[in-house]
Structure formats: structure tokens, C-alpha cells
Coordinates of N, CA and C in Angstrom, one line a residue:
X177 N -2.2 -15.4 -5.2 CA -2.1 -14.0 -5.6 C -0.8 -13.4 -5.1
X178 N -0.2 -12.7 -6.0 CA 1.1 -12.1 -5.6 C 0.8 -10.7 -4.9
X179 N 1.5 -10.5 -3.9 CA 1.4 -9.2 -3.2 C 2.4 -8.2 -3.6
X180 N 2.0 -7.0 -3.9 CA 2.9 -6.0 -4.3 C 3.1 -4.9 -3.3
X181 N 2.1 -4.7 -2.4 CA 2.2 -3.6 -1.4 C 2.0 -4.1 0.0
X182 N 2.4 -3.3 0.9 CA 2.3 -3.7 2.4 C 1.5 -2.6 3.1
X183 N 0.5 -2.0 2.4 CA -0.3 -1.0 3.0 C -1.0 -1.5 4.2
X184 N -1.6 -2.6 4.1 CA -2.4 -3.2 5.3 C -1.4 -3.4 6.5
X185 N -0.2 -3.9 6.2 CA 0.7 -4.2 7.3 C 1.1 -2.9 8.0
X186 N 1.5 -1.9 7.2 CA 1.9 -0.6 7.7 C 0.8 0.1 8.5
X187 N -0.4 0.0 8.0 CA -1.6 0.6 8.7 C -1.7 -0.1 10.1
X188 N -1.6 -1.4 10.1 CA -1.7 -2.1 11.4 C -0.5 -1.7 12.3
X189 N 0.7 -1.5 11.8 CA 1.8 -1.1 12.6 C 1.6 0.3 13.2
X190 N 0.9 1.2 12.4 CA 0.6 2.6 12.9 C -0.7 2.7 13.6
X191 N -1.4 1.5 13.8 CA -2.7 1.5 14.5 C -3.7 2.3 13.8
X192 N -3.8 2.2 12.5 CA -4.7 3.0 11.7 C -5.6 2.0 10.9
X193 N -6.7 2.5 10.3 CA -7.6 1.6 9.6 C -7.6 2.1 8.1
X194 N -8.1 1.2 7.3 CA -8.3 1.5 5.9 C -9.3 2.7 5.7
X195 N -10.3 2.7 6.6 CA -11.3 3.8 6.5 C -10.7 5.1 6.8
X196 N -9.8 5.1 7.8 CA -9.1 6.3 8.1 C -8.2 6.8 7.0
X197 N -7.5 5.8 6.3 CA -6.6 6.1 5.2 C -7.5 6.7 4.0
X198 N -8.6 6.1 3.8 CA -9.5 6.6 2.7 C -9.9 8.0 2.9
X199 N -10.2 8.4 4.1 CA -10.5 9.8 4.5 C -9.3 10.7 4.2
X200 N -8.1 10.2 4.6 CA -6.9 11.0 4.4 C -6.5 11.3 2.9
X201 N -6.7 10.3 2.1 CA -6.3 10.4 0.7 C -7.5 10.8 -0.2
X202 N -8.7 10.9 0.4 CA -9.9 11.4 -0.4 C -10.3 10.3 -1.4
X203 N -10.2 9.1 -1.0 CA -10.7 8.0 -1.9 C -11.8 7.2 -1.2
X204 N -12.5 6.5 -2.0 CA -13.6 5.6 -1.5 C -13.0 4.5 -0.6
X205 N -13.7 4.1 0.5 CA -13.1 3.1 1.4 C -13.0 1.8 0.7
X206 N -13.9 1.5 -0.3 CA -13.8 0.2 -1.0 C -12.5 0.2 -1.9
X207 N -12.1 1.3 -2.4 CA -10.9 1.4 -3.2 C -9.7 1.1 -2.3
X208 N -9.6 1.8 -1.2 CA -8.5 1.6 -0.3 C -8.5 0.1 0.3
X209 N -9.7 -0.4 0.5 CA -9.7 -1.8 0.9 C -9.1 -2.8 -0.2
X210 N -9.4 -2.5 -1.4 CA -8.8 -3.3 -2.5 C -7.3 -3.1 -2.6
X211 N -6.8 -1.9 -2.2 CA -5.3 -1.7 -2.1 C -4.8 -2.6 -1.0
X212 N -5.4 -2.6 0.1 CA -5.0 -3.3 1.3 C -5.0 -4.8 1.1
X213 N -5.8 -5.3 0.2 CA -5.9 -6.8 -0.1 C -5.1 -7.1 -1.3
X214 N -4.5 -6.1 -1.9 CA -3.7 -6.3 -3.1 C -4.5 -6.8 -4.3
X215 N -5.8 -6.5 -4.3 CA -6.7 -6.8 -5.5 C -6.4 -5.8 -6.6
X216 N -5.9 -4.6 -6.2 CA -5.4 -3.5 -7.1 C -4.4 -2.7 -6.4
X217 N -3.7 -1.9 -7.2 CA -2.6 -1.1 -6.6 C -2.9 0.4 -6.8
X218 N -2.5 1.2 -5.8 CA -2.8 2.6 -5.9 C -1.8 3.2 -7.0
X219 N -2.2 4.3 -7.6 CA -1.3 5.0 -8.5 C -0.1 5.4 -7.7
X220 N 1.0 5.6 -8.5 CA 2.3 5.9 -7.8 C 2.2 7.2 -7.0
X221 N 1.6 8.2 -7.5 CA 1.4 9.5 -6.8 C 0.7 9.3 -5.5
X222 N -0.3 8.4 -5.5 CA -1.1 8.1 -4.3 C -0.2 7.3 -3.3
X223 N 0.6 6.4 -3.8 CA 1.5 5.6 -2.9 C 2.4 6.6 -2.2
X224 N 3.0 7.6 -2.9 CA 3.8 8.6 -2.2 C 3.0 9.4 -1.2
X225 N 1.8 9.7 -1.5 CA 0.9 10.4 -0.6 C 0.7 9.6 0.7
X226 N 0.4 8.3 0.5 CA 0.2 7.4 1.6 C 1.4 7.4 2.5
X227 N 2.6 7.3 1.9 CA 3.8 7.2 2.7 C 4.0 8.5 3.5
X228 N 3.7 9.6 2.9 CA 3.8 10.9 3.6 C 2.8 10.9 4.8
X229 N 1.6 10.5 4.6 CA 0.5 10.5 5.6 C 0.9 9.6 6.8
X230 N 1.5 8.4 6.4 CA 1.9 7.5 7.5 C 3.3 7.7 8.0
X231 N 4.0 8.7 7.5 CA 5.3 9.1 7.9 C 6.3 7.9 7.8
X232 N 6.3 7.2 6.6 CA 7.2 6.2 6.3 C 7.8 6.4 5.0
X233 N 8.9 5.8 4.7 CA 9.5 5.8 3.4 C 8.6 5.0 2.4
X234 N 8.5 5.5 1.2 CA 7.6 4.8 0.3 C 8.0 3.3 0.1
X235 N 9.3 3.0 0.3 CA 9.8 1.6 0.1 C 9.2 0.7 1.2
X236 N 8.8 1.3 2.3 CA 8.2 0.5 3.4 C 6.8 0.0 3.0
X237 N 6.2 0.6 2.0 CA 4.9 0.2 1.5 C 4.9 -0.8 0.4
X238 N 6.1 -1.2 0.0 CA 6.3 -2.1 -1.2 C 6.8 -3.4 -0.7
X239 N 6.4 -4.5 -1.3 CA 6.9 -5.8 -1.0 C 8.2 -5.9 -1.8
X240 N 9.3 -6.3 -1.1 CA 10.6 -6.4 -1.6 C 10.7 -7.7 -2.5
X241 N 11.2 -7.5 -3.7 CA 11.4 -8.7 -4.6 C 12.7 -9.4 -4.3
X242 N 12.6 -10.7 -4.1 CA 13.8 -11.4 -3.8 C 14.7 -11.5 -5.1
X243 N 16.0 -11.5 -4.9 CA 16.9 -11.6 -6.1 C 16.7 -12.9 -6.9
X244 N 16.3 -14.0 -6.3 CA 16.2 -15.2 -7.0 C 14.8 -15.4 -7.6
X245 N 13.9 -14.4 -7.4 CA 12.6 -14.6 -8.1 C 12.7 -14.4 -9.6
X246 N 11.9 -15.2 -10.3 CA 12.0 -15.1 -11.8 C 10.9 -14.1 -12.2
X247 N 11.4 -13.2 -13.0 CA 10.4 -12.1 -13.6 C 9.6 -12.8 -14.7
X248 N 8.3 -12.4 -14.7 CA 7.4 -12.9 -15.7 C 7.3 -11.9 -16.9

């Protein structure tokens, strides 16, 4: 499975949990869990909200695409 976001990594770096994040963004904890496992992605507006809550640049929440990766 391809990973698109780093939400789980940034939460760990900030010593926060997915349950805490769910409370902050007003979403169900199972939804946030699916974001953390990359089973689904948050809407763009929510991604910006998460970045603000965690005090990081939104780019820190995204997996960087390597230049030599082939686009599908």
C-alpha cells in the first residue's frame, strides 16, 4: 500500500495520539485511525486544520514523492 500522509509519524513526534487528534478535529476516532494507517486520506481542509493543531507546515504531513517515481 502506498503511503500519502505522515500523520501518524507527526503525532508520535508531538507525543499525541489519534484519539486526541480526533477530539481536536471533531471527527470519529476510527476515521482518524484510517488516516493514520493511510487506508483513507483526510480532506484537504482538514489536513490544513491538522497542521495548524500540530503546529507544523502542512508539507510535514505529506509523504514526499521522489523525482524518479513513475506516476500512475
